[in-house]
Tab-separated table of C-alpha atoms and ligand atoms in Angstrom:
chain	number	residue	atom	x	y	z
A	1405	UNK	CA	0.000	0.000	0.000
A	1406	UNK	CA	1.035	3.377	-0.699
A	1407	UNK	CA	-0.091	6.791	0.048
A	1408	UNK	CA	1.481	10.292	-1.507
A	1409	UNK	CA	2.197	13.170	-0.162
A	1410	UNK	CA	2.710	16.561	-1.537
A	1411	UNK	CA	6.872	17.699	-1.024
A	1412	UNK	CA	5.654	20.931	1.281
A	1413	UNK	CA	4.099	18.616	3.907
A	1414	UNK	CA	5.145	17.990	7.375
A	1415	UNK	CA	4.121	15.534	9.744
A	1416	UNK	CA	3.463	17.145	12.818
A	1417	UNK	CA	4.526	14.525	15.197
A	1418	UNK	CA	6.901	10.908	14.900
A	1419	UNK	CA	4.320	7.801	14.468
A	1420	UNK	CA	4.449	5.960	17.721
A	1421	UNK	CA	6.712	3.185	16.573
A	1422	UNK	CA	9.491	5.317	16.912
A	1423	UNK	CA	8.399	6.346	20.709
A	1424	UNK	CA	7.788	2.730	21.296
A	1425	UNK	CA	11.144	1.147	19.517
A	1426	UNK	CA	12.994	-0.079	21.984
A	1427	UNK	CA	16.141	-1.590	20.160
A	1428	UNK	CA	17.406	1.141	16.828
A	1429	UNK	CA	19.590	0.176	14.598
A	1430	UNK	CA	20.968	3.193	12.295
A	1431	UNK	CA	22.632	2.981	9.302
A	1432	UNK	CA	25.262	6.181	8.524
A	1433	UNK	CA	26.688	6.558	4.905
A	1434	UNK	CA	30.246	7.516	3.778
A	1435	UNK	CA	28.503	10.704	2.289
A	1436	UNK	CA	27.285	11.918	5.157
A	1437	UNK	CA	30.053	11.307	7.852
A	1438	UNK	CA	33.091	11.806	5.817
A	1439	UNK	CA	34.016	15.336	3.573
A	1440	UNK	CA	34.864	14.552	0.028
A	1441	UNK	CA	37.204	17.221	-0.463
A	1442	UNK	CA	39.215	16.834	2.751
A	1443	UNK	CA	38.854	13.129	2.992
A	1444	UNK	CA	38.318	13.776	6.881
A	1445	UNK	CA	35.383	12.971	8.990
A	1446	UNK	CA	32.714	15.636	9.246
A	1447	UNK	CA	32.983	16.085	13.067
A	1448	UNK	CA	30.490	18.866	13.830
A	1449	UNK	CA	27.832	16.389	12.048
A	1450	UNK	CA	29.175	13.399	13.821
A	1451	UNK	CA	29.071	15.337	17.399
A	1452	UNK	CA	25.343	16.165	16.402
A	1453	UNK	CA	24.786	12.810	15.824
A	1454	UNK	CA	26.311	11.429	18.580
A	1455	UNK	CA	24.260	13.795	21.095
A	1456	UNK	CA	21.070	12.434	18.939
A	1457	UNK	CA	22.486	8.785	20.329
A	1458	UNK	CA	23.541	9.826	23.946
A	1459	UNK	CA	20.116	11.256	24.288
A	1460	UNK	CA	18.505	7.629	22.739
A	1461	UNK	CA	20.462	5.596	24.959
A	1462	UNK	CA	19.709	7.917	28.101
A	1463	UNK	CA	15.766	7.255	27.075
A	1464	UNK	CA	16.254	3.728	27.660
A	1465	UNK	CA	16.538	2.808	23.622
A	1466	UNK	CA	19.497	0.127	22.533
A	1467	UNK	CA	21.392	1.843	19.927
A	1468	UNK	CA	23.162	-0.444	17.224
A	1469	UNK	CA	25.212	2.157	14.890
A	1470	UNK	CA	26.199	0.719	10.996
A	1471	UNK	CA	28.984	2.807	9.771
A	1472	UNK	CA	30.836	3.221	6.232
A	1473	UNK	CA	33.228	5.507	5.631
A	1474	UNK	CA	36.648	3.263	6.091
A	1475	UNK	CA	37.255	3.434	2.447
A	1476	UNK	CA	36.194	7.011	1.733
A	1477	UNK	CA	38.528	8.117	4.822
A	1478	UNK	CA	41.670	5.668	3.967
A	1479	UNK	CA	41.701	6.401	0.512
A	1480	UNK	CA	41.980	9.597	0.805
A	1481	UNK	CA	45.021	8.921	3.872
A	1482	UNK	CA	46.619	6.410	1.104
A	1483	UNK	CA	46.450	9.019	-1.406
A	1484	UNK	CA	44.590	7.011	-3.932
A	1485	UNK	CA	43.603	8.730	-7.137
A	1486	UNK	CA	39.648	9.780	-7.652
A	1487	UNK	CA	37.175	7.691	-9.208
A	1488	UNK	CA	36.663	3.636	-9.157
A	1489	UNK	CA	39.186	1.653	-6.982
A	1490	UNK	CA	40.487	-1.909	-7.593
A	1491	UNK	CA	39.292	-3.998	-5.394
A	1492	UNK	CA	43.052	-4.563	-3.696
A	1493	UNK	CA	42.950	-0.496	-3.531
A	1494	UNK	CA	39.382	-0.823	-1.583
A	1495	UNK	CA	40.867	-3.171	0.901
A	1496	UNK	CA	43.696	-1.315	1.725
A	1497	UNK	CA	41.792	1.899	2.404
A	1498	UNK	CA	39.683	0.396	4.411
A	1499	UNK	CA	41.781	-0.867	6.413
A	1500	UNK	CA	43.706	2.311	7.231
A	1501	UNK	CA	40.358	4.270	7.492
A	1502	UNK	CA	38.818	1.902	9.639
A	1503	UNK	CA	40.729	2.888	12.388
A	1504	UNK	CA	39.950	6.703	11.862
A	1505	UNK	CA	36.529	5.574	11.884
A	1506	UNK	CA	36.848	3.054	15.047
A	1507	UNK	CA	38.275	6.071	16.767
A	1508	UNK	CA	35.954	8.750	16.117
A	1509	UNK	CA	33.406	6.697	17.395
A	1510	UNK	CA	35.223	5.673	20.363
A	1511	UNK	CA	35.964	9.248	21.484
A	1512	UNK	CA	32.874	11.190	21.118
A	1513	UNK	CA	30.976	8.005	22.527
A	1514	UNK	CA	32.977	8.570	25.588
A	1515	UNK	CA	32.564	12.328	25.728
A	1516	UNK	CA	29.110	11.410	26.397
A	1517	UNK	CA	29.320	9.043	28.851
A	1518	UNK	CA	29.152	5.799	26.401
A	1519	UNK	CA	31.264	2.677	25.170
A	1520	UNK	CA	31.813	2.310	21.886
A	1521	UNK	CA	32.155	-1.615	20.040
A	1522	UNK	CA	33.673	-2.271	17.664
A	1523	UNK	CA	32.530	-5.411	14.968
A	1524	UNK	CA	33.321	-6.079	11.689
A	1525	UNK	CA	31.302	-8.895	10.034
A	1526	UNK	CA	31.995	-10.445	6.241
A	1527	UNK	CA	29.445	-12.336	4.211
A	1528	UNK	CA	29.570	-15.726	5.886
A	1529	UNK	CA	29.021	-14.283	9.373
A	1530	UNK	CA	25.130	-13.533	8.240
A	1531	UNK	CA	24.889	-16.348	6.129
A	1532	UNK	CA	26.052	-19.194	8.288
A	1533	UNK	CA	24.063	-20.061	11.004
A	1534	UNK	CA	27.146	-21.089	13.262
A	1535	UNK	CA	28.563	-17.974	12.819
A	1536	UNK	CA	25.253	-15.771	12.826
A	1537	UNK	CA	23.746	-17.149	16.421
A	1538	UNK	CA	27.585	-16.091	17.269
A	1539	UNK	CA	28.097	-12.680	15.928
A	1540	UNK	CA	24.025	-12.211	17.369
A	1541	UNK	CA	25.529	-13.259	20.944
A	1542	UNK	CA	28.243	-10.921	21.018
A	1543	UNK	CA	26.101	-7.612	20.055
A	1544	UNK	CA	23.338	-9.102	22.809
A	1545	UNK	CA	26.298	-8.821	25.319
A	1546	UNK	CA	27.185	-5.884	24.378
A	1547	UNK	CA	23.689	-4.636	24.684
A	1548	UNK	CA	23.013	-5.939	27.683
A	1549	UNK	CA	26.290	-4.121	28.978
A	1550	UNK	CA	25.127	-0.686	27.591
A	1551	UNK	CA	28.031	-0.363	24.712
A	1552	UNK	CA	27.192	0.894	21.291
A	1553	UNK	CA	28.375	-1.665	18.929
A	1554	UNK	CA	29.473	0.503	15.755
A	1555	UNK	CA	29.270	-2.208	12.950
A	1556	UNK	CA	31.096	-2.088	9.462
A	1557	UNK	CA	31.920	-5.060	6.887
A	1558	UNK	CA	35.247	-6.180	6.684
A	1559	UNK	CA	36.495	-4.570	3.739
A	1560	UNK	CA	39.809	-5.401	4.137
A	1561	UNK	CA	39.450	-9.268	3.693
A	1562	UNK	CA	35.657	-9.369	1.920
A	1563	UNK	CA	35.853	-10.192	-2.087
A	1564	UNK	CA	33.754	-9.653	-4.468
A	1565	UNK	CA	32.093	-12.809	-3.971
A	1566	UNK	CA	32.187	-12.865	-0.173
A	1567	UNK	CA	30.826	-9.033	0.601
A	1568	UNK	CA	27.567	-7.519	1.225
A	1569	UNK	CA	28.898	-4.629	-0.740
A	1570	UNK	CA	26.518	-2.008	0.512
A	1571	UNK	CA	25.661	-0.784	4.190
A	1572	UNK	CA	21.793	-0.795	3.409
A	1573	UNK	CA	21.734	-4.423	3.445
A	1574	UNK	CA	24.563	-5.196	6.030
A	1575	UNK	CA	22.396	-2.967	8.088
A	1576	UNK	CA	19.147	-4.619	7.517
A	1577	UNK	CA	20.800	-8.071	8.396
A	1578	UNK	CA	22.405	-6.524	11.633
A	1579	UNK	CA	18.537	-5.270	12.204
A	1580	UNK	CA	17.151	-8.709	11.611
A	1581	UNK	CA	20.070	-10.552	13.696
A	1582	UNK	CA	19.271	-8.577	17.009
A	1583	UNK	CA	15.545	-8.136	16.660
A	1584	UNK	CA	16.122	-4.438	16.110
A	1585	UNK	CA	12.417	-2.666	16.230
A	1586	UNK	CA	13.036	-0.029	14.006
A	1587	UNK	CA	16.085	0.363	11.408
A	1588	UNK	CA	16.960	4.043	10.309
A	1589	UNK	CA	19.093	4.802	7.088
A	1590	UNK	CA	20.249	8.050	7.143
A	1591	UNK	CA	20.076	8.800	3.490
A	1592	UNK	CA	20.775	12.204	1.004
A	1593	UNK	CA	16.766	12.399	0.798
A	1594	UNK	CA	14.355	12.569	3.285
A	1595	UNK	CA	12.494	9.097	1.777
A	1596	UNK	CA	11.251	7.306	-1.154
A	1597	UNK	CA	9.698	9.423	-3.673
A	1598	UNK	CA	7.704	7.971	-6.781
A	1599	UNK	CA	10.671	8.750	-9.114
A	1600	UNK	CA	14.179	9.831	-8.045
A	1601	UNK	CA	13.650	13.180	-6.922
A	1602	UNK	CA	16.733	14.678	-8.061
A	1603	UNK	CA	15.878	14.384	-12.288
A	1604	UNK	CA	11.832	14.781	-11.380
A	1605	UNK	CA	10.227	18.185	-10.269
A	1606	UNK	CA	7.050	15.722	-10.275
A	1607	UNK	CA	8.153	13.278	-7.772
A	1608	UNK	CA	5.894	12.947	-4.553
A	1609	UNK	CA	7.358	11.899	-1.191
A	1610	UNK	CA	5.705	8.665	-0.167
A	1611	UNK	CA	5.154	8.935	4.250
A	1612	UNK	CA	3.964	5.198	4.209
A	1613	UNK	CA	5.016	2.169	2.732
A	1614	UNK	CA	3.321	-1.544	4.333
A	1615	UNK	CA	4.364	-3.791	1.733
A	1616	UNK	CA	7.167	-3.884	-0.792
A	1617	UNK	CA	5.027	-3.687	-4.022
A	1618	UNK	CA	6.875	-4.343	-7.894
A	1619	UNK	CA	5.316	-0.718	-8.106
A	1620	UNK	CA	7.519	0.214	-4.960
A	1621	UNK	CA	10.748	-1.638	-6.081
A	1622	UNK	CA	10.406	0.652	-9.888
A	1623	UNK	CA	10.038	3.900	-7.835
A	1624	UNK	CA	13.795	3.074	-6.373
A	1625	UNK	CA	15.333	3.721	-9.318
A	1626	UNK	CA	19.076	3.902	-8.593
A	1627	UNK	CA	20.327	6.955	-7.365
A	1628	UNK	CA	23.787	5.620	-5.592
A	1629	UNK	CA	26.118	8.885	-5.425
A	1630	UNK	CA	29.909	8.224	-6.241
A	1631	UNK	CA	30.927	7.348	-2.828
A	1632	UNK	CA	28.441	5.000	-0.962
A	1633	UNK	CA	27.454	1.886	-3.148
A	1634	UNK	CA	23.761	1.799	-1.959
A	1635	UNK	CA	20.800	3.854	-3.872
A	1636	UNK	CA	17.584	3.661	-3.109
A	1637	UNK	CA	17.647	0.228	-4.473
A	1638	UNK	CA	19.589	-1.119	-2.005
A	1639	UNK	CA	17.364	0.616	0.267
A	1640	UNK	CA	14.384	-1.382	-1.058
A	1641	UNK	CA	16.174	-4.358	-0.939
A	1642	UNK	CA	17.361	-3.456	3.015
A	1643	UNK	CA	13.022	-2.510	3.543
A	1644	UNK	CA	12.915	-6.185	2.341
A	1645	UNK	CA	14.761	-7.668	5.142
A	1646	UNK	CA	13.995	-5.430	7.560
A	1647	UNK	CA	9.865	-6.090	6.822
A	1648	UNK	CA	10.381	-10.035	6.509
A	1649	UNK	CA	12.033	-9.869	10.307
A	1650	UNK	CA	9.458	-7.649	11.410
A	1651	UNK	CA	11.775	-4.611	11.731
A	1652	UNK	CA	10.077	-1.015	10.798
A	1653	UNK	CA	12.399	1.080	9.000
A	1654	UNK	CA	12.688	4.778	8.253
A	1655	UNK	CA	14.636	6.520	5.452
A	1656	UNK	CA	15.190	10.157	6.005
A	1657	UNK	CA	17.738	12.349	5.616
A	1658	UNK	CA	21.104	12.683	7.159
A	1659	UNK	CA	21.983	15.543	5.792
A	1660	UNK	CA	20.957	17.796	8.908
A	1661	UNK	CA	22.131	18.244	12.169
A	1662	UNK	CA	20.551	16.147	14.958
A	1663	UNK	CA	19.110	13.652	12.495
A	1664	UNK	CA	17.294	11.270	15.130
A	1665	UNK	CA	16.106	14.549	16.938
A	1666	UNK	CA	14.602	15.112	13.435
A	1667	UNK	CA	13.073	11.849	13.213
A	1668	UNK	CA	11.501	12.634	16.685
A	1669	UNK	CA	10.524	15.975	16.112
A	1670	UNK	CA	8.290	15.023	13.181
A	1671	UNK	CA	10.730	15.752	10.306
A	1672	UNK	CA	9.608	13.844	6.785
A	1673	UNK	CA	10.730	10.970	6.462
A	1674	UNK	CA	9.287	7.805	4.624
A	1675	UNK	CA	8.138	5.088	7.322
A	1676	UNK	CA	8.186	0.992	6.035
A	1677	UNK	CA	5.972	-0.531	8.817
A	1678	UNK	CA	6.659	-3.951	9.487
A	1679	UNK	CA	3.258	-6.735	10.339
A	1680	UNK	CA	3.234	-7.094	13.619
A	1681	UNK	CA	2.887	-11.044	13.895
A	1682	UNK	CA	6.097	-11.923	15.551
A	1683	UNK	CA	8.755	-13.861	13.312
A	1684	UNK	CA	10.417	-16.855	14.691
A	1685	UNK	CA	14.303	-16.299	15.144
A	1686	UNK	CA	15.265	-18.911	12.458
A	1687	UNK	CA	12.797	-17.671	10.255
A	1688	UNK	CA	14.313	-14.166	10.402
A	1689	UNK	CA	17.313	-15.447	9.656
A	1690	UNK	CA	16.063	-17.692	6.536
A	1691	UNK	CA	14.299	-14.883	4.995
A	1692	UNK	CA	17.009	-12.520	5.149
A	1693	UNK	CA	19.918	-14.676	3.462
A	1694	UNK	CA	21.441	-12.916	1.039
A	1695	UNK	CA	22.472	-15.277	-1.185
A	1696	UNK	CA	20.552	-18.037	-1.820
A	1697	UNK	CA	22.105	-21.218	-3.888
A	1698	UNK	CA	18.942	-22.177	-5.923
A	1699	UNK	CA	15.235	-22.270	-6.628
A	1700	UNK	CA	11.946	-24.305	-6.690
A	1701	UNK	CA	9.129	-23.703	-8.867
A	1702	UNK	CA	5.970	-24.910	-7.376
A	1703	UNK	CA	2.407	-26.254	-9.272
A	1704	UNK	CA	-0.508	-24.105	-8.570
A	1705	UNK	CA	-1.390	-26.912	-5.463
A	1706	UNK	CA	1.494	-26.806	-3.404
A	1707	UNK	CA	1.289	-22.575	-3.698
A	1708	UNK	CA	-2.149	-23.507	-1.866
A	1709	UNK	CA	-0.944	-25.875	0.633
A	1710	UNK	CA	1.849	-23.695	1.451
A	1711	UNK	CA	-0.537	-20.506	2.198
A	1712	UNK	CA	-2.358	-22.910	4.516
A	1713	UNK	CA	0.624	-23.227	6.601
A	1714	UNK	CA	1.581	-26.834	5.337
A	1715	UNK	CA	5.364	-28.095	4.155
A	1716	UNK	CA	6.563	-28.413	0.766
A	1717	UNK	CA	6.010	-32.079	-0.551
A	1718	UNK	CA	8.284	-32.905	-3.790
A	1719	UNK	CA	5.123	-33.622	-5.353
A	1720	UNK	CA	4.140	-30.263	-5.889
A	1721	UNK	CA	7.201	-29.241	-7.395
A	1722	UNK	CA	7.886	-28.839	-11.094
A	1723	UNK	CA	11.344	-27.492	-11.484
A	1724	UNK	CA	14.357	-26.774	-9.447
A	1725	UNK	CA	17.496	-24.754	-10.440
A	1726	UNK	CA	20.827	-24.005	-8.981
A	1727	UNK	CA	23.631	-26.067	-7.349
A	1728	UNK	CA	22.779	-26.453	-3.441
A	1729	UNK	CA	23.486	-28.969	-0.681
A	1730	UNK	CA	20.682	-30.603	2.081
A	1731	UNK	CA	20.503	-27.626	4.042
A	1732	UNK	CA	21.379	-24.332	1.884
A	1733	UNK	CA	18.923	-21.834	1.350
A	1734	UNK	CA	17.230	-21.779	-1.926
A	1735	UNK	CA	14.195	-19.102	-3.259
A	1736	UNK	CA	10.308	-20.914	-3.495
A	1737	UNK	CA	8.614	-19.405	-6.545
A	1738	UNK	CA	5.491	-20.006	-7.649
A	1739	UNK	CA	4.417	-21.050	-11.485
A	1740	UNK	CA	4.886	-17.621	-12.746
A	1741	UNK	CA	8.134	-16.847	-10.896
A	1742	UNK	CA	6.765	-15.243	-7.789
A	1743	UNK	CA	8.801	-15.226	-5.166
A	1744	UNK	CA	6.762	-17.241	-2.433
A	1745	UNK	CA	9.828	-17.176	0.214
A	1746	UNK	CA	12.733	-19.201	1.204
A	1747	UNK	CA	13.354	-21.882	2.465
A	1748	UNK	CA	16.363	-24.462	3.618
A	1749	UNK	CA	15.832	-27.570	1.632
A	1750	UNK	CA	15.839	-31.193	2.333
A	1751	UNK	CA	17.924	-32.887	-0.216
A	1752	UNK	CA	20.733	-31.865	-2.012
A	1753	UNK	CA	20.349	-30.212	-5.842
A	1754	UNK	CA	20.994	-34.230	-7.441
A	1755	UNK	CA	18.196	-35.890	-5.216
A	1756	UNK	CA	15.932	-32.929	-5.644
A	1757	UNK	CA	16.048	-33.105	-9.624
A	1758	UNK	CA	15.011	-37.151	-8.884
A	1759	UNK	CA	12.083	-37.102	-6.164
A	1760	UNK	CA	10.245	-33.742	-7.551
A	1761	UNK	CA	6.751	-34.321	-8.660
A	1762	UNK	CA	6.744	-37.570	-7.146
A	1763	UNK	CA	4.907	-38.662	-4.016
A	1764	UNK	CA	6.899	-38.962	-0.596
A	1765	UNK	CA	6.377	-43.022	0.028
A	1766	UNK	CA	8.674	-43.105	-3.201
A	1767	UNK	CA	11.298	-41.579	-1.970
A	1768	UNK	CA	13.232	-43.920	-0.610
A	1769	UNK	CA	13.247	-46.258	-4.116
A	1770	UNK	CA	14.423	-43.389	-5.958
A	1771	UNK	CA	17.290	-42.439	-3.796
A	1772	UNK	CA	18.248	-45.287	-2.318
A	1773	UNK	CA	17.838	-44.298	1.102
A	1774	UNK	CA	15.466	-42.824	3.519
A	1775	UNK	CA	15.273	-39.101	3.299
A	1776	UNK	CA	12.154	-36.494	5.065
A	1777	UNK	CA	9.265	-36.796	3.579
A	1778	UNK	CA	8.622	-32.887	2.875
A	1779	UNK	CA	11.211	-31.324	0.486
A	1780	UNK	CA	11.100	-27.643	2.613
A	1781	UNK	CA	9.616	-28.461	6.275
A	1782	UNK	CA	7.365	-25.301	7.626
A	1783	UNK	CA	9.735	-24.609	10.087
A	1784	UNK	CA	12.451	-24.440	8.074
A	1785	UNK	CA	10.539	-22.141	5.994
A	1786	UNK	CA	10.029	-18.053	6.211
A	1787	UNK	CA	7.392	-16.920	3.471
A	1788	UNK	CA	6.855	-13.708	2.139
A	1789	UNK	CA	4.815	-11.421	4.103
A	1790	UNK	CA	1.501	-10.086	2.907
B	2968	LIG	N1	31.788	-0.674	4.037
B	2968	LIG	C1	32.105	0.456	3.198
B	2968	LIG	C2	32.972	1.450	3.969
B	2968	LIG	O1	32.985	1.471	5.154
B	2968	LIG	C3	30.892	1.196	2.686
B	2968	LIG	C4	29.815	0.454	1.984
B	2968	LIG	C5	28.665	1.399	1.582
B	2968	LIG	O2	28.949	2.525	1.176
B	2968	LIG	O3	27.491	1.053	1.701
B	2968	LIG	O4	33.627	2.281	3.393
């Protein structure tokens, strides 16, 4: 569902989920926290910020903070030339502007009274349950013992085909890993607009967004600037998560001083509410992999039975694709290509091919040994919201 606004209007007051949130998680940009020209970090903006947190934590809210900004502030310590960098380059800055960053943080946290924490998470720290119920237990502790954890990805040792990439999405994992109630991206615009604002004098600001429509994902657009990789596509895709783990999530802008005052205050900002049926833990997790290793197509029966609440039989599939393993996360589609949800799958990508549209007592003919009876189980299973 979505509603316009007209790009005068003001909301008068925050909607309550932002009084209510309890646990924040805030995403902060290169753009915003680091000054192109001098390649140093924008401190008067950062101090503002960092009152706006101080004032959050003193309220009682848990305050998880997801910060780029290594590479735009070690590239520029490295003297590395302007435009694109390899991706050797990109690992090297970050790893000397990391610890810029790391310190920042550190010091104007404890002006105010606070601890900053620092954790640095790659790929397979999200995407491997081991390693996700482990990262999860360190920011709980750290919670629980009133630090700040400032979060980044590992740039220095992440790969191309081992890295989030963007912040939007690391953030909206980090969101869905601690059961964050709300998720804020400080962006260059105060929200989603119907077309990218910048090259449209028609655009409307959209205040309310309840369900991530193919009419919401072609409003994104992609309006990355040169120095963070997310647009407002990634910012879809982070809504995504965030909505599937029943996170709400704000865009609005971070180009202001005191922008969680803002937020508070009223300012415009475009609000993604989440359902409010609670999401299982694992299921959070399943839904919000970021790279899943296949797919199922499903007949127009088992697209039923699932919407009922049942498992997925092999009977009811028609197709798979992809290479995966008994356990690895694949995408459930329906006839037309629909994504249904995800799921973590029974058999491996051979035995998959073999048992589909058959019925479960013939499973153990065809393979040769005695496998589950349901291809996805229910609880193994996190389907799109509606
Ligand atoms: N992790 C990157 C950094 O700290 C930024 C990624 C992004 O811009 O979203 O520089």
């Amino acid at each position: 569902m979505v509603r316009t606004s007209a790009p005068d209007t003001t909301i008068a007051t925050a909607r309550p989920e932002w009084a209510k949130a309890r646990r924040i998680v805030v995403k902060i940009g290169s753009a915003l926290l680091t000054d192109q020209k001098s390649g140093r970090i924008k401190s008067d903006w950062l101090n503002s910020f960092m009152d706006d947190v101080a004032e959050l934590a003193k309220a009682g809210k848990e305050i998880v903070l997801v910060s780029s900004g290594s590479i735009a502030l070690g590239r520029h310590a490295l003297k590395l030339p302007k435009g694109p960098l390899a991706l050797e380059q990109s690992q090297a800055a970050a790893s000397v502007g990391q610890i810029s960053l790391a310190h920042a943080y550190q010091d104007l946290a404890a002006a105010r009274g606070l601890t900053a924490a620092q954790i640095l998470l790659t790929l397979g720290d999200t995407e491997e349950r081991r390693r996700y119920l482990n990262a999860r237990n360190t920011i709980e502790v750290l919670l629980a013992l009133k630090a700040i954890p400032v979060v980044n990805e590992n740039d220095t040792v992440a790969t191309a085909e081992i890295r989030y990439g963007d912040n939007d999405r690391l953030s909206a994992r980090v969101a869905s890993m601690v059961s964050a109630d709300c998720l804020v991206l400080l962006s260059d615009v105060d929200g989603l607009y119907t077309a990218p604002p910048a090259n449209n004098s028609e655009a409307k600001h959209i205040p309310l967004v309840t369900e991530i429509t193919p009419e919401i994902e072609a409003m994104a657009g992609d309006a990355g600037t040169e120095l963070s990789k997310g647009g407002m596509k990634t910012k879809i895709e982070a809504a995504k998560i965030a909505l599937a783990s029943g996170s709400d999530m704000v865009i609005t802008t971070g180009k202001i001083l005191h922008p969680l005052r803002a937020i508070s205050q009223g300012a415009r900002v475009t609000w993604f509410i989440a359902k409010s049926d609670p999401v299982t833990a694992k299921k959070r997790w399943i839904s919000g992999r970021l790279v899943p290793n296949g797919q199922v197509f499903l007949d127009a029966g088992a697209e039923k039975a699932l919407a009922t609440g049942k498992s997925l039989l092999p009977a009811g599939v028609t197709r798979v694709e992809g290479s995966f393993d008994r356990g690895d996360a694949v995408i459930i589609r329906a006839a037309d290509g629909r994504e249904l949800g995800r799921g973590l799958i029974a058999y491996a990508a051979d035995d998959a091919r073999r048992i589909i549209g058959k019925h479960s007592s013939e499973i153990a003919a065809i393979l040769g040994f005695e496998g589950r009876d349901t291809l996805i189980h229910r609880d193994d299973m996190a389907l799109t919201r509606k």
